[in-house]
CSV table of C-alpha atoms in Angstrom, one decimal:
chain,number,residue,atom,x,y,z
A,32,MET,CA,32.9,24.4,-25.3
A,33,SER,CA,35.1,21.4,-26.0
A,34,LYS,CA,36.7,21.6,-22.6
A,35,ARG,CA,33.3,20.8,-21.0
A,36,GLU,CA,32.4,17.3,-20.2
A,37,GLU,CA,30.6,15.3,-22.8
A,38,ILE,CA,27.2,14.1,-21.6
A,39,ILE,CA,25.6,12.4,-24.6
A,40,ARG,CA,27.5,10.8,-27.4
A,41,VAL,CA,25.8,9.5,-30.5
A,42,ASP,CA,28.3,7.5,-32.4
A,43,HIS,CA,27.8,6.6,-36.1
A,44,ILE,CA,24.3,5.3,-35.7
A,45,THR,CA,22.0,3.9,-38.4
A,46,LYS,CA,18.3,3.6,-37.9
A,47,ARG,CA,16.0,1.8,-40.3
A,48,TYR,CA,12.2,1.4,-40.4
A,49,ASP,CA,11.8,-1.7,-42.5
A,50,GLU,CA,14.2,-1.0,-45.4
A,51,ASN,CA,14.2,2.7,-45.2
A,52,ALA,CA,17.2,4.3,-43.4
A,53,VAL,CA,15.9,7.1,-41.3
A,54,LEU,CA,19.3,8.0,-40.0
A,55,ASP,CA,22.5,7.0,-41.8
A,56,ASP,CA,25.8,7.0,-40.0
A,57,PHE,CA,24.8,9.9,-37.8
A,58,SER,CA,27.1,11.2,-35.0
A,59,LEU,CA,26.6,14.0,-32.4
A,60,SER,CA,28.0,14.8,-29.1
A,61,VAL,CA,26.3,17.0,-26.5
A,62,HIS,CA,28.5,18.7,-23.9
A,63,GLU,CA,27.5,20.1,-20.5
A,64,GLY,CA,25.7,23.4,-20.6
A,65,GLU,CA,25.3,23.4,-24.3
A,66,VAL,CA,22.1,24.1,-26.2
A,67,VAL,CA,22.0,22.1,-29.5
A,68,VAL,CA,19.2,22.8,-31.9
A,69,ILE,CA,18.3,20.3,-34.6
A,70,VAL,CA,16.5,21.7,-37.6
A,71,GLY,CA,15.5,20.2,-41.0
A,72,PRO,CA,12.6,19.4,-43.2
A,73,SER,CA,9.8,17.2,-42.0
A,74,GLY,CA,10.6,13.5,-41.8
A,75,CYS,CA,14.3,14.0,-41.9
A,76,GLY,CA,14.8,12.0,-38.7
A,77,LYS,CA,15.1,14.9,-36.2
A,78,SER,CA,12.7,13.5,-33.6
A,79,THR,CA,14.1,10.0,-34.1
A,80,ILE,CA,17.5,11.3,-32.8
A,81,LEU,CA,15.9,12.5,-29.6
A,82,ARG,CA,14.0,9.2,-29.1
A,83,ILE,CA,17.2,7.3,-29.7
A,84,MET,CA,19.0,9.4,-27.1
A,85,ASN,CA,16.5,8.3,-24.6
A,86,GLY,CA,16.4,4.6,-25.6
A,87,LEU,CA,12.8,4.8,-26.8
A,88,GLU,CA,13.9,3.7,-30.3
A,89,PRO,CA,16.2,0.7,-31.1
A,90,ILE,CA,19.0,1.3,-33.6
A,91,GLN,CA,20.6,-1.1,-36.0
A,92,LYS,CA,24.2,0.2,-36.0
A,93,GLY,CA,26.4,2.4,-33.9
A,94,GLU,CA,26.1,3.3,-30.2
A,95,VAL,CA,24.7,6.0,-28.0
A,96,THR,CA,26.2,6.7,-24.6
A,97,TYR,CA,25.3,8.8,-21.7
A,98,ARG,CA,28.3,9.7,-19.7
A,99,GLY,CA,30.1,6.7,-21.1
A,100,GLU,CA,27.3,4.3,-20.3
A,101,LYS,CA,25.4,2.6,-23.1
A,102,VAL,CA,21.9,3.8,-23.8
A,103,ASP,CA,19.7,0.8,-24.8
A,104,GLY,CA,16.0,0.5,-24.2
A,105,LYS,CA,16.4,-3.2,-23.5
A,106,LEU,CA,19.0,-2.9,-20.7
A,107,GLY,CA,18.0,-2.5,-17.0
A,108,SER,CA,20.1,0.6,-16.7
A,109,ILE,CA,17.9,2.5,-19.0
A,110,THR,CA,15.5,3.7,-16.3
A,111,ARG,CA,18.4,5.2,-14.4
A,112,ILE,CA,19.6,7.0,-17.5
A,113,ARG,CA,16.1,8.3,-18.3
A,114,GLU,CA,15.9,9.9,-14.9
A,115,LYS,CA,18.8,12.0,-15.9
A,116,VAL,CA,17.7,12.5,-19.5
A,117,GLY,CA,14.4,14.4,-19.4
A,118,MET,CA,12.2,14.5,-22.5
A,119,VAL,CA,9.2,16.6,-23.4
A,120,PHE,CA,7.0,15.5,-26.3
A,121,GLN,CA,5.1,17.4,-29.0
A,122,SER,CA,1.7,16.1,-27.7
A,123,TYR,CA,2.5,17.0,-24.0
A,124,GLU,CA,1.2,13.6,-22.8
A,125,LEU,CA,0.3,14.5,-19.3
A,126,PHE,CA,-1.4,11.7,-17.4
A,127,PRO,CA,-5.1,12.5,-17.8
A,128,HIS,CA,-6.1,10.7,-14.6
A,129,LYS,CA,-3.8,12.7,-12.4
A,130,THR,CA,-4.1,16.4,-11.3
A,131,ILE,CA,-1.4,18.8,-12.4
A,132,LEU,CA,0.4,18.5,-9.1
A,133,GLN,CA,0.3,14.8,-9.1
A,134,ASN,CA,1.6,14.7,-12.7
A,135,ILE,CA,4.6,16.6,-11.6
A,136,MET,CA,5.3,14.7,-8.4
A,137,LEU,CA,4.5,11.1,-9.5
A,138,ALA,CA,7.9,10.1,-10.9
A,139,SER,CA,9.9,11.7,-8.2
A,140,ILE,CA,8.1,9.8,-5.6
A,141,LEU,CA,7.8,6.4,-7.5
A,142,VAL,CA,11.1,6.4,-9.2
A,143,GLN,CA,13.4,8.4,-7.0
A,144,LYS,CA,11.7,7.6,-3.8
A,145,ARG,CA,12.0,11.1,-2.6
A,146,ASP,CA,10.2,12.6,0.4
A,147,ARG,CA,6.7,13.5,-0.6
A,148,ARG,CA,6.6,16.8,1.2
A,149,GLU,CA,9.9,18.0,-0.2
A,150,VAL,CA,8.7,16.9,-3.7
A,151,LYS,CA,5.5,18.8,-3.3
A,152,GLU,CA,7.2,22.0,-2.2
A,153,GLU,CA,9.5,21.8,-5.2
A,154,ALA,CA,6.7,21.1,-7.6
A,155,LEU,CA,4.8,24.1,-6.3
A,156,GLN,CA,7.9,26.3,-6.8
A,157,LEU,CA,8.3,25.0,-10.4
A,158,LEU,CA,4.6,25.6,-11.1
A,159,ALA,CA,4.9,29.2,-9.8
A,160,ARG,CA,7.9,29.7,-12.1
A,161,VAL,CA,5.9,28.9,-15.2
A,162,GLY,CA,2.9,30.9,-13.8
A,163,LEU,CA,0.5,28.0,-13.2
A,164,SER,CA,0.3,27.9,-9.5
A,165,GLU,CA,-3.5,28.3,-9.5
A,166,LYS,CA,-3.8,25.2,-11.7
A,167,LYS,CA,-2.2,22.8,-9.3
A,168,ASP,CA,-5.4,20.9,-8.6
A,169,ALA,CA,-6.9,21.0,-12.1
A,170,TYR,CA,-6.9,18.1,-14.4
A,171,PRO,CA,-5.0,18.2,-17.7
A,172,ARG,CA,-8.2,18.4,-19.8
A,173,GLN,CA,-9.0,21.7,-18.1
A,174,LEU,CA,-5.8,23.4,-19.5
A,175,SER,CA,-4.9,25.0,-22.7
A,176,GLY,CA,-2.3,23.4,-25.0
A,177,GLY,CA,0.3,26.0,-23.9
A,178,GLN,CA,-0.4,25.4,-20.3
A,179,LYS,CA,-0.2,21.7,-20.7
A,180,GLN,CA,3.2,21.9,-22.4
A,181,ARG,CA,4.5,24.2,-19.6
A,182,VAL,CA,3.3,21.5,-17.1
A,183,ALA,CA,5.0,18.8,-19.2
A,184,ILE,CA,8.3,20.8,-19.0
A,185,VAL,CA,8.0,21.2,-15.3
A,186,ARG,CA,7.3,17.5,-14.9
A,187,ALA,CA,10.6,16.8,-16.6
A,188,LEU,CA,12.4,19.4,-14.6
A,189,ALA,CA,11.1,17.9,-11.3
A,190,MET,CA,13.4,14.9,-11.9
A,191,HIS,CA,16.5,17.1,-11.8
A,192,PRO,CA,17.7,15.9,-15.2
A,193,GLU,CA,21.1,16.6,-16.4
A,194,VAL,CA,20.0,17.1,-20.0
A,195,LEU,CA,16.6,17.9,-21.5
A,196,LEU,CA,15.4,16.8,-24.9
A,197,PHE,CA,12.6,18.8,-26.5
A,198,ASP,CA,10.8,17.2,-29.4
A,199,GLU,CA,8.9,19.9,-31.4
A,200,VAL,CA,7.3,21.1,-28.2
A,201,THR,CA,5.4,23.9,-29.9
A,202,ALA,CA,4.3,22.2,-33.1
A,203,ALA,CA,0.9,21.2,-31.8
A,204,LEU,CA,0.2,24.7,-30.3
A,205,ASP,CA,-1.8,27.6,-31.5
A,206,PRO,CA,0.5,30.4,-32.6
A,207,GLU,CA,-0.4,32.7,-29.6
A,208,MET,CA,0.6,29.9,-27.2
A,209,VAL,CA,4.0,29.2,-28.8
A,210,ARG,CA,5.6,32.2,-27.0
A,211,GLU,CA,4.7,31.3,-23.5
A,212,VAL,CA,6.3,27.8,-24.0
A,213,LEU,CA,9.4,29.1,-25.8
A,214,ASP,CA,10.0,31.7,-23.0
A,215,VAL,CA,10.3,28.9,-20.5
A,216,LEU,CA,12.9,27.2,-22.8
A,217,LEU,CA,14.8,30.5,-23.1
A,218,SER,CA,14.9,30.9,-19.3
A,219,LEU,CA,16.3,27.4,-19.0
A,220,ALA,CA,19.0,28.1,-21.5
A,221,LYS,CA,19.9,31.2,-19.5
A,222,GLU,CA,20.4,29.1,-16.4
A,223,GLY,CA,22.9,27.0,-18.4
A,224,LYS,CA,20.8,23.8,-18.7
A,225,THR,CA,22.0,21.3,-21.2
A,226,MET,CA,19.4,21.0,-23.9
A,227,VAL,CA,18.8,19.3,-27.3
A,228,ILE,CA,15.9,21.0,-29.1
A,229,VAL,CA,14.1,19.9,-32.2
A,230,THR,CA,12.1,22.8,-33.5
A,231,HIS,CA,10.5,24.5,-36.5
A,232,GLU,CA,10.7,27.9,-34.9
A,233,MET,CA,13.7,29.4,-36.7
A,234,SER,CA,13.9,32.8,-34.9
A,235,PHE,CA,13.7,31.0,-31.6
A,236,ALA,CA,16.4,28.5,-32.8
A,237,LYS,CA,18.6,31.4,-33.7
A,238,ALA,CA,18.1,33.0,-30.3
A,239,VAL,CA,18.6,29.9,-28.1
A,240,ALA,CA,21.2,27.7,-29.9
A,241,ASP,CA,24.9,27.4,-29.2
A,242,ARG,CA,25.1,25.0,-32.0
A,243,VAL,CA,22.7,24.3,-34.9
A,244,ILE,CA,22.6,20.9,-36.6
A,245,PHE,CA,20.9,20.8,-40.0
A,246,LEU,CA,19.6,17.4,-40.9
A,247,ASP,CA,18.3,16.3,-44.2
A,248,GLY,CA,17.5,12.8,-45.4
A,249,GLY,CA,19.1,11.2,-42.3
A,250,HIS,CA,22.4,12.9,-42.8
A,251,MET,CA,24.0,15.8,-40.9
A,252,GLU,CA,24.2,18.3,-43.8
A,253,GLU,CA,25.6,21.2,-41.9
A,254,GLU,CA,26.7,22.1,-38.4
A,255,GLY,CA,27.7,25.5,-37.0
A,256,THR,CA,26.9,28.2,-34.5
A,257,ALA,CA,23.6,29.9,-34.7
A,258,SER,CA,24.9,32.9,-36.6
A,259,GLU,CA,27.0,30.9,-38.9
A,260,PHE,CA,24.1,28.7,-39.9
A,261,PHE,CA,21.3,31.3,-40.1
A,262,ASP,CA,23.3,34.2,-41.6
A,263,HIS,CA,25.9,32.3,-43.7
A,264,PRO,CA,24.7,28.8,-44.5
A,265,LYS,CA,27.4,26.9,-46.3
A,266,THR,CA,25.5,24.2,-48.1
A,267,GLU,CA,23.0,24.7,-50.9
A,268,ARG,CA,20.5,22.4,-49.1
A,269,ALA,CA,20.6,24.6,-46.0
A,270,LYS,CA,20.1,27.8,-48.1
A,271,GLN,CA,17.1,26.2,-49.7
A,272,PHE,CA,15.7,25.1,-46.4
A,273,LEU,CA,16.1,28.5,-44.8
A,274,HIS,CA,14.6,30.2,-47.9
A,275,THR,CA,11.3,28.3,-47.2
A,276,PHE,CA,10.8,30.5,-44.1
A,277,THR,CA,11.1,33.8,-46.0
A,278,TYR,CA,8.7,35.3,-48.4
A,279,ASP,CA,9.5,37.7,-51.3
A,280,LYS,CA,7.5,40.8,-51.5
A,281,VAL,CA,4.8,40.4,-54.1
A,282,GLU,CA,5.6,42.8,-57.0
A,283,ARG,CA,2.4,44.0,-58.7
A,284,GLU,CA,2.5,45.2,-62.2
B,247,MET,CA,-61.4,-2.8,-13.4
B,248,GLN,CA,-59.7,-5.8,-14.9
B,249,ASN,CA,-58.2,-8.3,-12.6
B,250,LEU,CA,-54.5,-8.0,-13.3
B,251,GLY,CA,-53.7,-11.2,-11.5
B,252,ILE,CA,-51.3,-9.7,-9.0
B,253,ASP,CA,-53.2,-11.0,-6.1
B,254,VAL,CA,-51.6,-14.5,-6.7
B,255,LEU,CA,-48.3,-13.2,-5.5
B,256,PHE,CA,-49.8,-12.5,-2.0
B,257,LYS,CA,-51.0,-16.1,-1.6
B,258,GLY,CA,-48.9,-18.3,0.6
B,259,THR,CA,-45.1,-17.9,0.0
B,260,ASN,CA,-45.4,-17.0,-3.7
B,261,MET,CA,-43.6,-13.7,-3.4
B,262,MET,CA,-40.8,-15.1,-1.4
B,263,ARG,CA,-40.4,-17.9,-3.9
B,264,LEU,CA,-40.2,-15.4,-6.7
B,265,LEU,CA,-37.5,-13.4,-4.8
B,266,GLY,CA,-35.7,-16.7,-4.2
B,267,GLY,CA,-35.8,-17.2,-8.0
B,268,LEU,CA,-34.4,-13.8,-8.6
B,269,TRP,CA,-31.6,-14.7,-6.2
B,270,VAL,CA,-30.8,-17.8,-8.3
B,271,SER,CA,-30.6,-15.6,-11.4
B,272,LEU,CA,-28.4,-13.0,-9.8
B,273,ARG,CA,-26.2,-15.7,-8.2
B,274,ILE,CA,-25.5,-17.4,-11.5
B,275,SER,CA,-24.7,-14.1,-13.3
B,276,LEU,CA,-22.6,-12.8,-10.4
B,277,ILE,CA,-20.5,-15.9,-10.1
B,278,ALA,CA,-20.1,-15.9,-13.9
B,279,VAL,CA,-19.1,-12.2,-13.8
B,280,LEU,CA,-16.5,-13.0,-11.2
B,281,PHE,CA,-15.0,-15.8,-13.3
B,282,SER,CA,-15.2,-13.5,-16.4
B,283,ILE,CA,-13.2,-10.9,-14.7
B,284,LEU,CA,-10.6,-13.3,-13.2
B,285,LEU,CA,-10.1,-15.0,-16.5
B,286,GLY,CA,-11.1,-12.3,-19.0
B,287,VAL,CA,-8.7,-9.5,-17.7
B,288,PRO,CA,-5.5,-11.6,-18.0
B,289,LEU,CA,-6.7,-12.9,-21.3
B,290,GLY,CA,-7.4,-9.4,-22.6
B,291,ILE,CA,-3.9,-8.3,-21.5
B,292,LEU,CA,-2.5,-11.3,-23.4
B,293,MET,CA,-4.7,-10.4,-26.5
B,294,SER,CA,-3.2,-6.8,-26.5
B,295,ARG,CA,0.2,-8.4,-27.1
B,296,LYS,CA,1.5,-8.6,-30.6
B,297,SER,CA,1.9,-12.4,-30.9
B,298,ARG,CA,0.1,-13.6,-34.0
B,299,ILE,CA,-0.5,-17.1,-32.6
B,300,ILE,CA,-2.2,-15.7,-29.4
B,301,ARG,CA,-4.2,-13.3,-31.5
B,302,ALA,CA,-5.4,-16.1,-33.9
B,303,ILE,CA,-6.5,-18.4,-31.0
B,304,THR,CA,-8.3,-15.7,-29.1
B,305,ARG,CA,-9.9,-14.4,-32.2
B,306,LEU,CA,-11.3,-17.8,-32.9
B,307,TYR,CA,-12.6,-18.2,-29.3
B,308,LEU,CA,-14.2,-14.8,-29.5
B,309,GLU,CA,-15.9,-15.5,-32.8
B,310,ILE,CA,-17.2,-18.8,-31.6
B,311,VAL,CA,-18.7,-17.2,-28.6
B,312,ARG,CA,-20.2,-14.4,-30.6
B,313,ILE,CA,-21.8,-16.5,-33.2
B,314,MET,CA,-23.2,-19.3,-31.0
B,315,PRO,CA,-26.5,-18.5,-29.4
B,316,GLN,CA,-26.1,-18.8,-25.6
B,317,MET,CA,-29.0,-21.3,-25.5
B,318,VAL,CA,-27.1,-23.7,-27.9
B,319,LEU,CA,-24.1,-23.4,-25.7
B,320,LEU,CA,-26.2,-24.3,-22.6
B,321,PHE,CA,-27.7,-27.3,-24.4
B,322,ILE,CA,-24.3,-28.5,-25.5
B,323,VAL,CA,-22.8,-28.3,-22.1
B,324,PHE,CA,-25.7,-29.6,-20.1
B,325,PHE,CA,-27.2,-32.2,-22.4
B,326,GLY,CA,-24.2,-32.9,-24.7
B,327,THR,CA,-21.2,-33.2,-22.6
B,328,THR,CA,-22.9,-35.0,-19.7
B,329,ARG,CA,-23.9,-37.7,-22.2
B,330,VAL,CA,-20.6,-37.9,-24.1
B,331,PHE,CA,-18.2,-37.7,-21.2
B,332,GLY,CA,-20.6,-39.4,-18.7
B,333,TRP,CA,-20.2,-36.8,-15.9
B,334,ASN,CA,-22.9,-35.5,-13.7
B,335,LEU,CA,-23.3,-31.8,-14.1
B,336,ASP,CA,-25.6,-29.7,-12.0
B,337,ALA,CA,-27.8,-27.4,-14.2
B,338,GLU,CA,-26.7,-24.4,-12.2
B,339,VAL,CA,-23.0,-25.4,-12.6
B,340,ALA,CA,-23.5,-25.9,-16.3
B,341,SER,CA,-25.1,-22.4,-16.5
B,342,VAL,CA,-22.2,-20.8,-14.6
B,343,ILE,CA,-19.8,-22.6,-17.0
B,344,VAL,CA,-21.6,-21.3,-20.1
B,345,PHE,CA,-22.0,-17.8,-18.8
B,346,SER,CA,-18.3,-17.6,-17.7
B,347,PHE,CA,-17.3,-18.9,-21.1
B,348,TRP,CA,-19.3,-16.2,-22.8
B,349,GLY,CA,-18.5,-13.4,-20.3
B,350,CYS,CA,-14.8,-14.2,-20.3
B,351,ALA,CA,-14.7,-13.8,-24.1
B,352,GLU,CA,-16.6,-10.5,-24.0
B,353,MET,CA,-14.6,-9.2,-21.1
B,354,SER,CA,-11.3,-10.0,-22.7
B,355,ASP,CA,-12.3,-8.2,-25.8
B,356,LEU,CA,-13.3,-5.1,-23.7
B,357,VAL,CA,-10.0,-5.2,-21.8
B,358,ARG,CA,-8.1,-5.5,-25.0
B,359,GLY,CA,-10.0,-2.6,-26.6
B,360,ALA,CA,-9.4,-0.4,-23.5
B,361,LEU,CA,-5.7,-1.2,-23.4
B,362,ILE,CA,-5.0,-0.6,-27.0
B,363,SER,CA,-7.0,2.7,-26.8
B,364,ILE,CA,-4.3,4.1,-24.5
B,365,PRO,CA,-2.0,6.2,-26.7
B,366,LYS,CA,1.5,4.9,-27.2
B,367,HIS,CA,2.8,8.3,-26.1
B,368,GLN,CA,1.4,7.6,-22.6
B,369,TYR,CA,3.8,4.7,-22.2
B,370,GLU,CA,6.7,6.7,-23.7
B,371,SER,CA,6.2,9.8,-21.6
B,372,ALA,CA,6.1,7.6,-18.4
B,373,LYS,CA,9.1,5.7,-19.5
B,374,ALA,CA,10.9,9.0,-20.3
B,375,LEU,CA,10.4,9.9,-16.6
B,376,GLY,CA,12.5,6.8,-15.6
B,377,MET,CA,9.6,4.5,-14.8
B,378,ASN,CA,10.1,0.8,-15.4
B,379,SER,CA,7.6,-1.3,-17.3
B,380,LEU,CA,5.8,-2.5,-14.2
B,381,THR,CA,5.4,1.0,-12.7
B,382,VAL,CA,4.2,2.3,-16.0
B,383,PHE,CA,1.6,-0.4,-16.2
B,384,VAL,CA,0.4,-0.1,-12.7
B,385,PHE,CA,0.3,3.6,-12.2
B,386,ILE,CA,-0.3,5.0,-15.7
B,387,ILE,CA,-1.9,2.4,-18.0
B,388,LEU,CA,-4.0,0.4,-15.6
B,389,PRO,CA,-5.9,3.3,-14.0
B,390,GLN,CA,-6.7,4.7,-17.4
B,391,THR,CA,-7.8,1.3,-18.7
B,392,ILE,CA,-10.1,0.7,-15.7
B,393,ARG,CA,-11.7,4.0,-16.2
B,394,ARG,CA,-12.5,3.2,-19.8
B,395,LEU,CA,-13.5,-0.4,-19.0
B,396,LEU,CA,-15.8,0.0,-16.1
B,397,PRO,CA,-18.9,1.5,-17.9
B,398,LEU,CA,-18.5,-1.1,-20.7
B,399,SER,CA,-18.2,-4.1,-18.3
B,400,ILE,CA,-21.1,-3.0,-16.2
B,401,ASN,CA,-23.1,-3.0,-19.4
B,402,LEU,CA,-22.0,-6.6,-19.9
B,403,VAL,CA,-23.1,-7.5,-16.4
B,404,THR,CA,-26.7,-6.3,-17.0
B,405,ARG,CA,-26.7,-8.2,-20.3
B,406,MET,CA,-25.7,-11.3,-18.4
B,407,ILE,CA,-28.3,-10.9,-15.8
B,408,LYS,CA,-31.0,-10.6,-18.4
B,409,THR,CA,-29.7,-13.6,-20.4
B,410,THR,CA,-30.0,-15.8,-17.3
B,411,SER,CA,-33.7,-16.2,-18.2
B,412,LEU,CA,-32.4,-18.8,-20.7
B,413,VAL,CA,-31.2,-21.2,-18.0
B,414,MET,CA,-34.7,-22.3,-17.2
B,415,MET,CA,-34.5,-24.3,-20.4
B,416,ILE,CA,-32.0,-26.7,-18.8
B,417,GLY,CA,-34.1,-26.9,-15.7
B,418,VAL,CA,-32.7,-24.3,-13.4
B,419,VAL,CA,-35.5,-22.9,-11.3
B,420,GLU,CA,-34.8,-19.2,-11.5
B,421,VAL,CA,-37.1,-16.2,-11.3
B,422,LEU,CA,-38.8,-16.8,-14.7
B,423,LYS,CA,-39.4,-20.5,-14.0
B,424,VAL,CA,-40.8,-19.8,-10.5
B,425,GLY,CA,-43.1,-17.3,-12.1
B,426,GLN,CA,-44.3,-20.0,-14.6
B,427,GLN,CA,-44.8,-22.5,-11.8
B,428,ILE,CA,-46.9,-20.0,-9.8
B,429,ILE,CA,-49.0,-19.3,-12.9
B,430,GLU,CA,-49.5,-23.0,-13.6
B,431,ALA,CA,-50.5,-23.8,-10.0
B,432,ASN,CA,-53.1,-21.0,-9.9
B,433,ARG,CA,-54.5,-21.6,-13.4
B,434,THR,CA,-58.1,-22.2,-12.3
B,435,SER,CA,-58.3,-19.8,-9.3
B,436,SER,CA,-56.5,-16.8,-11.1
B,437,PRO,CA,-56.6,-17.2,-14.9
B,438,ASN,CA,-55.2,-13.7,-15.2
B,439,ALA,CA,-52.0,-14.5,-13.2
B,440,ALA,CA,-49.8,-14.5,-16.3
B,441,PHE,CA,-49.9,-10.7,-16.6
B,442,GLY,CA,-49.3,-9.9,-12.9
B,443,VAL,CA,-46.6,-12.5,-12.4
B,444,TYR,CA,-44.6,-12.0,-15.6
B,445,GLY,CA,-45.1,-8.2,-15.1
B,446,THR,CA,-43.6,-8.6,-11.6
B,447,VAL,CA,-40.7,-10.7,-13.0
B,448,LEU,CA,-40.0,-7.9,-15.4
B,449,LEU,CA,-40.0,-5.4,-12.6
B,450,LEU,CA,-37.6,-7.6,-10.6
B,451,TYR,CA,-35.2,-7.8,-13.5
B,452,PHE,CA,-35.5,-4.0,-13.8
B,453,ILE,CA,-34.8,-3.6,-10.0
B,454,GLY,CA,-31.8,-5.9,-10.4
B,455,CYS,CA,-30.3,-4.1,-13.5
B,456,TRP,CA,-31.3,-0.5,-13.2
B,457,PRO,CA,-29.0,0.5,-10.3
B,458,ILE,CA,-26.1,-1.1,-12.1
B,459,SER,CA,-27.0,0.7,-15.3
B,460,MET,CA,-27.2,4.0,-13.4
B,461,LEU,CA,-23.8,3.4,-11.8
B,462,SER,CA,-22.4,2.9,-15.2
B,463,LYS,CA,-23.9,6.2,-16.4
B,464,TYR,CA,-22.6,8.0,-13.4
B,465,LEU,CA,-19.0,6.6,-13.8
B,466,GLU,CA,-19.1,7.4,-17.5
B,467,LYS,CA,-19.9,11.0,-16.7
B,468,LYS,CA,-17.5,11.3,-13.9
B,469,TRP,CA,-14.6,10.0,-16.0
B,470,ASN,CA,-15.5,11.7,-19.1
B,471,ASN,CA,-12.4,12.5,-21.3
B,472,VAL,CA,-10.1,10.4,-19.1
């Protein structure tokens, strides 16, 4: 893994909201073809890391780089970096005034100035891949949550990103729709896409991750391979955290 | 059957005069609407910014306009300023100024409301696709804002048309004033004219406002949930 090229580097960053440190001296590097999963209790700063990687959130200390180039929401280079760093949000955020196909094509045409016909052809292929071809002319409000989220993933893919950031993409979904979205992520992982995933779905995390980061209180508490972390967590905090996902059998007297 | 006094309208050029009056009403409100849009939209965009100073100033402007009755504003501009500053202001111009002053405030508040109702995540998901601020605003935010704004601003237009009936108080001869003149002129020959003429004026306002109001309903339905 270490031989592969480093794509994103998060170097000793500190992020504060008012006086509260959300992230404290946090570092992470993401290499090509790697799937990094970030887990941790609510409010531990997981989503903030992804937003910082995409320059959506300013930081107070440290530096984030994409292939050696500084990631900063205030710099003009940020749009070029964001083209390469795709992001999918918890609340899908499709554009409600555009059809599904337009949602997918818009940025490729406006930002990358690619040929409309070529973009459309590719968008249709991507839609077919996630089983939503027949929805191409529908509007977002006519789709279920799971369908919207699959479209949001396709919309990010249409930009040909080098790395994809997934911010709790199943957290807003009904349980029966979680699977259809996670299956898309699994197939992307199989293709060798570089991904950083924040999730609460532990069995999915175990299946998809090359590396798991356990975050608590703005610190990286533990880092390891999926089996290391889930089967033999080293720290007490991680054990406690993982325990919240299991239930003991109720013993009746 | 009672004489409803409609017959007066068919004497001489009375009906044409009434329609001419309607045109004056519509002209004042439409010019004022145009100014309200041209000035109110940028002002509304400005108001959606976070600057405290801008917010305080615009807030004050908005409250003044809301609290002051339009008639008082008309009197101040037409009788007050002409006297104090010694300029010569046409009554219709004074009306346009007052209605623009009012419409601009209301419009800017509508624009501000529509803009801040767009979820923050819409900006972020567009930015995450590599769009710059201008592209995000023009292709993502503005179309959604206009969809939310149009039904509300059309409602404002009909309110403005209705309120133009006040401008007769500063001597503009608009539809209501023409109606009054016709009634006065025919006092002896058709004493019942008040009913017919004012009724017709009511109908003319309705004809002016109803299509606009229907358009608003149609757009609201069409853009539901957007």
